[in-house]
XYZ file of C-alpha atoms in Angstrom:
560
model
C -83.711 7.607 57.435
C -83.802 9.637 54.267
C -86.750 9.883 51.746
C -85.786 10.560 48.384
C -87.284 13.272 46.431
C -89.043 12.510 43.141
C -89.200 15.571 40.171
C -92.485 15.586 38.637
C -92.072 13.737 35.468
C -92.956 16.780 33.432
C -90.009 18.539 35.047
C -87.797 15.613 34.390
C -88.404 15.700 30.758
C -87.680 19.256 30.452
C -84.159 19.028 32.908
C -83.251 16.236 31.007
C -83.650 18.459 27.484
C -81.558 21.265 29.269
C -78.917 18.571 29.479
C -78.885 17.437 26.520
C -78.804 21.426 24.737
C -75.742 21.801 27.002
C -74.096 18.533 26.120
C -74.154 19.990 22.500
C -73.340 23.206 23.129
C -70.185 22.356 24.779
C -69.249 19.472 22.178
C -69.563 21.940 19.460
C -67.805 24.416 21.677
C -64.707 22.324 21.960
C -64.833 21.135 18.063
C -61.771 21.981 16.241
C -60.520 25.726 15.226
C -61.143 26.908 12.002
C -58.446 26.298 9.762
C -56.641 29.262 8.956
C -56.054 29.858 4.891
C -53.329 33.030 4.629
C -53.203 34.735 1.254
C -50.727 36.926 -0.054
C -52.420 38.777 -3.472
C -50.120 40.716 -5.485
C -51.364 40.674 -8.563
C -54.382 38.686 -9.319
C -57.361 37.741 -6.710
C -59.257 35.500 -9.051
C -57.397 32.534 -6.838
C -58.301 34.348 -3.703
C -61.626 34.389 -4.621
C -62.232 30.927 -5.932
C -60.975 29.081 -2.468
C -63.393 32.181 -0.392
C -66.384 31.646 -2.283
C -65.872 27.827 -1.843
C -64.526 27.013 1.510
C -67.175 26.881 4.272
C -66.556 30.009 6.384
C -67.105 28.204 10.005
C -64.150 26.102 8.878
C -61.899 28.451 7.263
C -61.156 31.754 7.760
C -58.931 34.000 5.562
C -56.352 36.504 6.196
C -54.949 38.850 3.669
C -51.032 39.478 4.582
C -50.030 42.628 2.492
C -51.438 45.488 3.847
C -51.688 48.649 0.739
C -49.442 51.306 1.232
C -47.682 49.213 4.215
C -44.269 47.499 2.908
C -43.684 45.874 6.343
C -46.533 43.734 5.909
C -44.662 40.294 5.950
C -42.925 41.222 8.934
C -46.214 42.855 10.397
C -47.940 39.490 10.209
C -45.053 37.736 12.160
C -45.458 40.405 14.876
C -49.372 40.286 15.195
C -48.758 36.471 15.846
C -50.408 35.259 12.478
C -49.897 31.311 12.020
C -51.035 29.699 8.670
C -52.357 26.313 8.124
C -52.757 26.954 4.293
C -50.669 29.951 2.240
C -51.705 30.904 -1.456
C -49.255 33.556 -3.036
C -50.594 34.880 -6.156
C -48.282 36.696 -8.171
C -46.128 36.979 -11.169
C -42.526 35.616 -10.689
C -40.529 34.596 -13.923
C -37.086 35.504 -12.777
C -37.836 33.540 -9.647
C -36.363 36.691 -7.344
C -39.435 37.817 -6.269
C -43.074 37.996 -7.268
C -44.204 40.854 -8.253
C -47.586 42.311 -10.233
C -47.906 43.709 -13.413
C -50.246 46.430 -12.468
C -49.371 49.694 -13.160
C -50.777 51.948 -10.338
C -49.648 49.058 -8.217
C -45.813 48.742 -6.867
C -46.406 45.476 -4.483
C -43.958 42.931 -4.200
C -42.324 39.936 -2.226
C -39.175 38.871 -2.764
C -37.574 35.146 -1.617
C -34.997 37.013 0.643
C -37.977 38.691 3.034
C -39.305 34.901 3.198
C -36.061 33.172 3.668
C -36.207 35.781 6.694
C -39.788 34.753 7.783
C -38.303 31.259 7.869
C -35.285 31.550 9.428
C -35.844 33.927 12.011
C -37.193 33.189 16.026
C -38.980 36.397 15.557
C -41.054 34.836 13.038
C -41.514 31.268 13.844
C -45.111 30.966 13.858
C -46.713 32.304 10.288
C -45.271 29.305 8.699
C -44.501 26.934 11.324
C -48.119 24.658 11.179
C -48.299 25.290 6.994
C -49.937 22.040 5.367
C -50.023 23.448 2.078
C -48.761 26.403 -0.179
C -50.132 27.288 -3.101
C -47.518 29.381 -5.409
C -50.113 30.707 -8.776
C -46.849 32.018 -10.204
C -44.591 31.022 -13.579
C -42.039 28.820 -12.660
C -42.576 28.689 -9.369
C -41.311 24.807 -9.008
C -38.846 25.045 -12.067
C -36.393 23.010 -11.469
C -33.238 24.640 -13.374
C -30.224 25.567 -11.799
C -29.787 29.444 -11.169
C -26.366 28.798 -10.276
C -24.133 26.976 -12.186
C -20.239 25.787 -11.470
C -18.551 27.429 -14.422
C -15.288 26.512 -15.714
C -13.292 28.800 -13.521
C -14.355 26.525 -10.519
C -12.994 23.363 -12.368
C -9.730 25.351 -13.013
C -9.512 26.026 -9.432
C -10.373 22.373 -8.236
C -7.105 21.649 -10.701
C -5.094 23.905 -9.099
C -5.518 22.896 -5.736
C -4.297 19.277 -6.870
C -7.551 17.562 -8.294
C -7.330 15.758 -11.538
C -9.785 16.751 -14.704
C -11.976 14.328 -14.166
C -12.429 14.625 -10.247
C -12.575 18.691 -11.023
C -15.201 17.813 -13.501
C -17.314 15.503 -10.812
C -17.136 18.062 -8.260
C -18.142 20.720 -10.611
C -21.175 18.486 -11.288
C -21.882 18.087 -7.648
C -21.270 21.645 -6.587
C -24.073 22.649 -9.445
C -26.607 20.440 -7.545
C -25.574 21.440 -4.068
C -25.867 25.564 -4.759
C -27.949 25.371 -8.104
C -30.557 27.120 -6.281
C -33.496 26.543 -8.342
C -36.539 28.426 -7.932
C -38.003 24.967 -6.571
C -35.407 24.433 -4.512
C -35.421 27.757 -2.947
C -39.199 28.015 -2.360
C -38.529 24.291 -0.689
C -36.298 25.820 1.849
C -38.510 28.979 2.619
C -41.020 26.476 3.248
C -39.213 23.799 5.409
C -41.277 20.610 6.802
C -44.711 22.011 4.390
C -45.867 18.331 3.073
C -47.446 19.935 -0.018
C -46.228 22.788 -2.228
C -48.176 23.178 -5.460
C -46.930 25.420 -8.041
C -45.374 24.965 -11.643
C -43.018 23.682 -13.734
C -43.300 26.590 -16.205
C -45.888 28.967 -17.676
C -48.872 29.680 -14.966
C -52.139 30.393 -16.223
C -53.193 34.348 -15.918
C -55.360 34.776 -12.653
C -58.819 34.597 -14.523
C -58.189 31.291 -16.123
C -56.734 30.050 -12.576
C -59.703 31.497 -11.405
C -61.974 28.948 -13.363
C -60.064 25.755 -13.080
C -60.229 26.643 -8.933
C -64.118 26.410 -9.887
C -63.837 23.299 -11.809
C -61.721 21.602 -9.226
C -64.129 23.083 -5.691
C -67.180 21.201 -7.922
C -65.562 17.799 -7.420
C -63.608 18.035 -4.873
C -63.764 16.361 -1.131
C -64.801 17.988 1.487
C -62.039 19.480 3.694
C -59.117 18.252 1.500
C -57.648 21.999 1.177
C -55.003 21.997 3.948
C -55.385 17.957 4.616
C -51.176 18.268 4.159
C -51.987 15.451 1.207
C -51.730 16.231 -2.595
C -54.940 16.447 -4.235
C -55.070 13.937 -7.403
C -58.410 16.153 -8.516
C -56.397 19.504 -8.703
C -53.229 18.130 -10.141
C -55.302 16.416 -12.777
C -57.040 19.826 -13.889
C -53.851 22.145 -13.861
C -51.405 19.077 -15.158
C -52.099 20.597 -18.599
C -51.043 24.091 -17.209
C -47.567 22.559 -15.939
C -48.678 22.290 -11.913
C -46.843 19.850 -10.187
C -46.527 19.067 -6.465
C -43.310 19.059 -3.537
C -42.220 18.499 -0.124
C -40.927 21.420 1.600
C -37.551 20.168 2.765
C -36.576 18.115 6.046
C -33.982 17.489 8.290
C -33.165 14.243 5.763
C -32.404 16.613 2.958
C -29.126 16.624 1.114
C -29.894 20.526 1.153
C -30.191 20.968 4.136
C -26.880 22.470 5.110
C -27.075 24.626 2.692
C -30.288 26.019 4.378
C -28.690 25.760 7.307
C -25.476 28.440 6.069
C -28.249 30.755 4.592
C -30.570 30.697 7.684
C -27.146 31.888 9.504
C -27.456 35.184 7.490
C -30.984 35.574 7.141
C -31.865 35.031 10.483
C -32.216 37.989 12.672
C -31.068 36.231 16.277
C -27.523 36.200 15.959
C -25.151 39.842 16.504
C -23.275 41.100 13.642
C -20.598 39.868 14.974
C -21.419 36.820 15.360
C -22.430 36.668 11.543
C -19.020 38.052 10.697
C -17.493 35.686 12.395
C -19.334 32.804 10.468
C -19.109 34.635 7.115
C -14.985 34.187 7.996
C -15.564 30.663 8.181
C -17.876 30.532 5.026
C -14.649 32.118 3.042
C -12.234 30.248 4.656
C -13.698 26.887 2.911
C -12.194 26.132 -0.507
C -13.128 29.067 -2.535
C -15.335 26.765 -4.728
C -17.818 26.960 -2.509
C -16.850 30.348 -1.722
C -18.063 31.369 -5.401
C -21.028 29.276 -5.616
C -22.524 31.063 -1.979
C -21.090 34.495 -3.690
C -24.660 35.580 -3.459
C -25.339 35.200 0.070
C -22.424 36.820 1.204
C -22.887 40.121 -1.309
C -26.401 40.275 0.679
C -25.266 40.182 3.854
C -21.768 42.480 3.460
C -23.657 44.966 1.309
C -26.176 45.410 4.633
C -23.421 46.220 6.970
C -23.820 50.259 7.211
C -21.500 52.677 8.159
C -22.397 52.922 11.734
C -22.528 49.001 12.058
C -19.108 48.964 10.971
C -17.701 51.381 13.793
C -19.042 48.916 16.802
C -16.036 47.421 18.358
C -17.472 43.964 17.741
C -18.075 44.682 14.265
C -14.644 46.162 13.711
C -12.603 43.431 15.525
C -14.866 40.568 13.382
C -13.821 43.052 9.853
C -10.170 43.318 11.065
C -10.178 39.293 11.361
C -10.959 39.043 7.939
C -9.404 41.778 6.744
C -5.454 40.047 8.534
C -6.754 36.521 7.048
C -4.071 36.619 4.396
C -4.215 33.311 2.939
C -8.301 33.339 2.681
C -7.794 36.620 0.809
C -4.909 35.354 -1.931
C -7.144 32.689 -2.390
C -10.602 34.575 -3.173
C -8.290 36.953 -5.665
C -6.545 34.606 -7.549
C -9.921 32.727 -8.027
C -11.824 35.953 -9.110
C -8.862 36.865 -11.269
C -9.576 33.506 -13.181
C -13.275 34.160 -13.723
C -14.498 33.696 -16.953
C -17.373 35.621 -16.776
C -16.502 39.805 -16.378
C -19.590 40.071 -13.808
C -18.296 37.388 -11.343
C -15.276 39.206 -11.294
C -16.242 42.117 -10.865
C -18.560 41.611 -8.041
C -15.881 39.468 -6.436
C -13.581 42.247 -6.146
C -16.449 44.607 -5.445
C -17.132 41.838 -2.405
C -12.818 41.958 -1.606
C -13.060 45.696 -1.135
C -16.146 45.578 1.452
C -14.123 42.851 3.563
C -10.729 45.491 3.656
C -9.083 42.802 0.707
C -8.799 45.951 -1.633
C -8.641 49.226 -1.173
C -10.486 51.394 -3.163
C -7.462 52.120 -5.221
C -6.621 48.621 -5.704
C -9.993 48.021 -6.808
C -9.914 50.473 -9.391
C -6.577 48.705 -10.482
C -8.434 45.163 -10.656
C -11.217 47.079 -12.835
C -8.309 48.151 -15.586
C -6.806 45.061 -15.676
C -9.824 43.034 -15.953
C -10.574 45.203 -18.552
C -7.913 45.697 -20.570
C -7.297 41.503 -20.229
C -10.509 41.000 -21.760
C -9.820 43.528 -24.757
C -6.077 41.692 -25.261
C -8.507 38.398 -25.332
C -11.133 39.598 -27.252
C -13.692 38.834 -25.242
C -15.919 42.118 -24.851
C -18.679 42.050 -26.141
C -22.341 43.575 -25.500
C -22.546 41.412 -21.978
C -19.341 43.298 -20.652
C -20.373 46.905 -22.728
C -23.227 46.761 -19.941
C -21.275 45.858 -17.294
C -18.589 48.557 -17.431
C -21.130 51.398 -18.573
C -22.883 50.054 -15.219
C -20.322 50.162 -12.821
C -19.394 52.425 -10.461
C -15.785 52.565 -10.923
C -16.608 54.399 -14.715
C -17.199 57.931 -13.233
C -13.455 57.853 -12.347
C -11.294 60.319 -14.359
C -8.529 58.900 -16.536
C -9.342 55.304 -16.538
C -10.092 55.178 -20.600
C -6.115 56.812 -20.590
C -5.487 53.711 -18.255
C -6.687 51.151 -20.624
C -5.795 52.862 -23.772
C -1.983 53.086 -21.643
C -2.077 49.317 -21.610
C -1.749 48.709 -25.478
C -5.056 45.979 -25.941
C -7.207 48.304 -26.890
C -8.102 48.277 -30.826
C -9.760 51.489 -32.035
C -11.772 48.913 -34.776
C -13.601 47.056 -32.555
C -16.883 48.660 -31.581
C -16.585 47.072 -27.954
C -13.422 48.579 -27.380
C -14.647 51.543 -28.093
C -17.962 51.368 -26.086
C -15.982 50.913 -23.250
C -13.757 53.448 -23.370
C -16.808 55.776 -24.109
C -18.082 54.656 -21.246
C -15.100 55.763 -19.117
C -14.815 59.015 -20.715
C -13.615 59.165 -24.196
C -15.380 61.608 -26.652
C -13.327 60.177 -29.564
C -14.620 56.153 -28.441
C -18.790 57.627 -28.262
C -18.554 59.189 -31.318
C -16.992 55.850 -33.222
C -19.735 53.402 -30.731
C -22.642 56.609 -31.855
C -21.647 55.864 -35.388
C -22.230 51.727 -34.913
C -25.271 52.050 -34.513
C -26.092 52.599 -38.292
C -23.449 49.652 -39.566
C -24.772 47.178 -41.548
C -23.311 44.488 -38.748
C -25.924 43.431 -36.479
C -23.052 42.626 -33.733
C -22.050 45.830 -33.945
C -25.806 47.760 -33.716
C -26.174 45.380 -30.498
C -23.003 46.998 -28.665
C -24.383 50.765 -29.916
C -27.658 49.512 -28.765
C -26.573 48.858 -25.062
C -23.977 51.836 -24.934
C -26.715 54.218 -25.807
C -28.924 52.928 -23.043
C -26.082 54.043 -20.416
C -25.320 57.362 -22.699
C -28.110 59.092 -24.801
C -27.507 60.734 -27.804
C -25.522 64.281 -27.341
C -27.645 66.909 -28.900
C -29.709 67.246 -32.386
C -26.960 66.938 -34.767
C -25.866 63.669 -33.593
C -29.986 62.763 -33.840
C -29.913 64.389 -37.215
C -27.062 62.196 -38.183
C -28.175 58.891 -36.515
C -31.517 59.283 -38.027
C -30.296 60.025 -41.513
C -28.120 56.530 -41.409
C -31.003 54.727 -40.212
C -32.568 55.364 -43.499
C -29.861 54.241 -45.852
C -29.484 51.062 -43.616
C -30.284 47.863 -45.517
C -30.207 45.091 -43.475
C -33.413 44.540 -42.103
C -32.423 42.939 -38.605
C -29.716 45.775 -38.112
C -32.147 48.253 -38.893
C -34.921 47.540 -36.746
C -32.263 47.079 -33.844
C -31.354 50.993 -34.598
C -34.781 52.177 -34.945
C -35.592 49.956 -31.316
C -32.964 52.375 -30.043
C -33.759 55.575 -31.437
C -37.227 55.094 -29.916
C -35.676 55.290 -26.507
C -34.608 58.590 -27.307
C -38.144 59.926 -27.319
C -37.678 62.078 -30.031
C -39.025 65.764 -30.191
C -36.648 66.827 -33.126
C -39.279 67.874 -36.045
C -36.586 67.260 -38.999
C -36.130 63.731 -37.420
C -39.459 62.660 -36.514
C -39.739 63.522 -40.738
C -37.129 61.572 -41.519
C -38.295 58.685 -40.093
C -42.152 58.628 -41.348
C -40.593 59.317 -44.951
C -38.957 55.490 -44.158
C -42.281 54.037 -43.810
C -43.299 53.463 -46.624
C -39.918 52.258 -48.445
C -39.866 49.647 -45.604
C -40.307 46.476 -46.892
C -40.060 44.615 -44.046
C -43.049 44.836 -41.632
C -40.760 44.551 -38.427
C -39.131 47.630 -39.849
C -42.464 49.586 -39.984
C -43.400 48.098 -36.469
C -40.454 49.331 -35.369
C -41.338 52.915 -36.998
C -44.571 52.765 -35.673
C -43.216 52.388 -32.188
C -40.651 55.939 -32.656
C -43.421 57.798 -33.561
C -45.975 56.641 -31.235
C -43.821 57.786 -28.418
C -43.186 60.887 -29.689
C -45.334 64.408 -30.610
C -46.687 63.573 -33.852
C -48.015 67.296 -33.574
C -44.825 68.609 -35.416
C -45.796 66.007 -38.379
C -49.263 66.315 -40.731
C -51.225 63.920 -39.175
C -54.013 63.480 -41.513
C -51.621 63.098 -44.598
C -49.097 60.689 -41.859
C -52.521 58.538 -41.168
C -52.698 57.805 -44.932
C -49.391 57.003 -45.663
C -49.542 54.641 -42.886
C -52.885 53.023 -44.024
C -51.935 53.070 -48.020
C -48.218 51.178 -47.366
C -48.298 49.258 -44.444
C -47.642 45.718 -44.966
C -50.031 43.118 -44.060
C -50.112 42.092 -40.533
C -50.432 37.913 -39.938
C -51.407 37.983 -36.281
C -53.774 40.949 -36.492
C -54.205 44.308 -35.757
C -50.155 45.815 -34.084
C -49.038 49.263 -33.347
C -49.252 50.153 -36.929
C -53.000 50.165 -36.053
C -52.998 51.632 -32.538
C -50.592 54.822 -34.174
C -53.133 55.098 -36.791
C -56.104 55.105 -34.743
C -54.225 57.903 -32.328
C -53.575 60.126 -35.154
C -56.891 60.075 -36.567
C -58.633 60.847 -33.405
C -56.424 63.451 -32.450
């Protein structure tokens, strides 16, 4: 028979105590993880800050992505096995490419490409794979206009190939929606299966009045709401009046979803060369509608095949496949022949000659032609000025003979003649150097972008550009010419003279601002500053929105 042992009851009291301090410690053991908020600061921190200073630190923790001095840092964070339940990305990021700071001892940026990559590739799958939320503190971040639009060459095409007007017309339309790739829709496929994306319709405030609104919003609202994966009605409300709005990241249901699908394909970093080849074949084999409107994509991706890629025997026999694919290529050149717009062609061709379409001779042909076909229409104008003074087929020797050999060239028209300055014809730079002092504003704006590709050749044609400045008299055309003289950074004493003797005759204030700005940039030393300070103050016409750089030059030449 067995007695049973009885604890003193002192003893029990303090066992059962231990239990219950164990219990505890192990429930609050096994409570849930700290959330995990990611942050990506390029320019401002104030929104950094705000959440850090709110969010209770045994429930969130925060991890800074970039990395100073370290460019890798996206791809970094995919290899250290970071995963994100919340992502703010601070940043500027108007031209919806990249963001990007406006700091000037600062050079960090991310662009959409290195996050489509993030997205797309297995190497990656875990920094964005559990996201709730992203917050985007950038301008236009969720704007919802098309960055590609179906211009009228692809309508011509769809005719062509046996559509009526009105059919070309609707799947013009649809092709627009399909590849418009607006900055909202491309931040929705980055972030693929994210229930919330906050960000804005249009202008962002600056990080220190984001900063206070954070403030304003962490005051009311609920606890543990910042990466719930629901939109907050509290923040919306505050930042409505700044343009924020809230999205879905995309799902399988999408419309757009093949179309992340064919991008993923390129920016994913699983499949072989050749096996991306091989599906860029089948991206150009489709009709070359969609061809153009994915033009983007497949510049990327060609553009990254090096040298030493190309000479793998995969990565050859893929090349040759498109190179023999006859029919795929008369397509792609009769539809970039047809483009209205000089760029698209251009890059098309450039694009023809990567896949083994064009050699580099034929090219070059293309380039004349296109050329001298625009000049016969008369459609040059400052758009097309920069793109020939831009491209790379310019430094060749004897394409202005070329054009001038095809008879559509018209020594009158500025355009023409910026162009053929631009491929080597001293005659054409002096006639484009001389438009820049016409009393034609058209014609100022070609000299204007020629002379940002070709500066000024020597002091006498300064001497002469800055004399015909000052017997301009059309205010718009002037300040246009004095906007591009102050790019020349002049150092030329008898022109930095003749262009503070202007001042005062100006009577147009955007004429002395534009003044002001030469001589700012240049060594007033070679002028009398005292007597230059006076003139300024004693003519300068009244400012409306305060003090300008009429005041900031005056201030430097006083106090130095």
């Amino acid at each position: 028979m067995r007695t049973r042992t009885t604890l003193p009851r002192p003893l029990l009291r303090a066992s059962a105590a231990l239990l219950a301090w164990l219990v505890a410690a192990c429930s609050h053991a096994a409570g849930p993880a700290p959330k995990t908020v990611c942050t990506v600061t390029i320019n401002s921190s104030d929104e950094k800050d705000a959440f850090q200073r709110h969010l209770p630190p045994d429930e969130y923790r925060f991890v800074e992505l970039v990395q100073r001095g370290r460019r890798d840092w996206l791809a970094s964070a995919c290899q250290r096995g970071v995963t994100c339940d919340a992502l703010i990305i601070s940043g500027h990021f108007d031209d919806g490419t990249e963001f990007y700071t406006d700091h000037h001892d600062d050079r960090e940026f991310l662009t959409v490409h290195e996050m489509q990559h993030a997205s797309c590739s297995a190497s990656c799958n875990g920094l964005f794979a559990q996201l709730k939320e992203v917050y985007l503190f950038g301008c236009k971040t969720l704007h919802s206009a098309p960055r590609n639009v179906a211009s009228a060459e692809v309508a011509r095409s769809l005719v062509r190939s046996g559509h009526s007007q009105a059919d070309a017309e609707r799947v013009s339309t649809l092709l627009s929606e399909h590849y418009g790739e607006s900055n909202r829709d491309r931040l929705r496929h980055v972030f693929k299966d994210v229930p919330v994306l906050y960000g804005f319709s249009s202008k962002a405030p600056l990080g220190r009045s984001a900063g206070r609104l954070l403030e304003r919003y962490f005051q009311s609202a609920p606890a543990g709401e910042v990466a719930s994966g629901s939109p907050s009605p509290t923040l919306l409300s505050l930042f409505g009046p700044s343009s924020m709005i809230a999205t879905a990241g995309l799902d399988d249901a999408d419309p757009q979803v093949a179309l992340r699908r064919d991008m993923c394909e390129f920016a994913d970093d699983a499949p072989s060369d050749a096996q991306k080849l091989a599906f860029m074949h089948q991206v150009l084999q489709r009709d070359v509608t969609e061809v153009r409107m994915f033009l983007d994509h497949l510049e990327r991706y060609a553009g990254s095949i090096g040298p030493a890629q190309r000479l793998m025997p995969e990565v050859a026999a893929a090349l040759d496949a498109i190179k023999g694919d006859h029919g795929t290529r008369a397509r792609f050149l009769e539809f970039a022949r047809d483009a209205d717009e000089a760029s698209v062609q251009s890059r098309m061709m450039a694009l023809a000659r990567s896949l083994g379409w064009l050699t580099p001779a034929q090219e070059q042909a293309e380039f004349v032609h296109m050329v001298s076909d625009r000049m016969a229409r008369d459609s040059l104008g400052p758009t097309e000025v920069d793109l020939v003074c831009g491209a790379p087929q310019e430094s060749e020797p004897g394409l202005a003979r070329q054009v001038l050999a095809t008879g559509a060239a018209r020594i009158a028209n500025v355009a023409h003649s910026a162009v053929l300055a631009c491929l080597g014809s001293t005659e054409a730079h002096e006639r484009t150097v001389r438009a820049l002092t016409s009393s034609r504003d058209d014609e100022v704006a070609v000299a204007q972008v020629y002379l940002r590709h070709r500066p000024l050749a020597g002091v006498g044609e300064l001497r002469a550009v800055t004399s015909g400045i000052a017997r301009m008299t059309a205010p718009a055309a002037q300040v246009r010419a004095l906007e591009t003289l102050a790019k020349q950074r002049l150092a030329d004493p008898q022109s930095l003279q003749e262009i503070a003797r202007l001042f005062p005759l100006a009577r147009s204030l955007d004429v002395q601002r534009a003044i002001a700005g030469i001589l700012i940039r240049s060594d007033t030393k070679m002028l009398v500053r005292a007597d230059l300070a006076r003139s300024l103050r004693q003519t300068r016409l009244k400012s409306p929105d305060g003090n300008d750089v009429i005041d900031l030059l005056i201030r430097l030449l006083q106090t130095t």
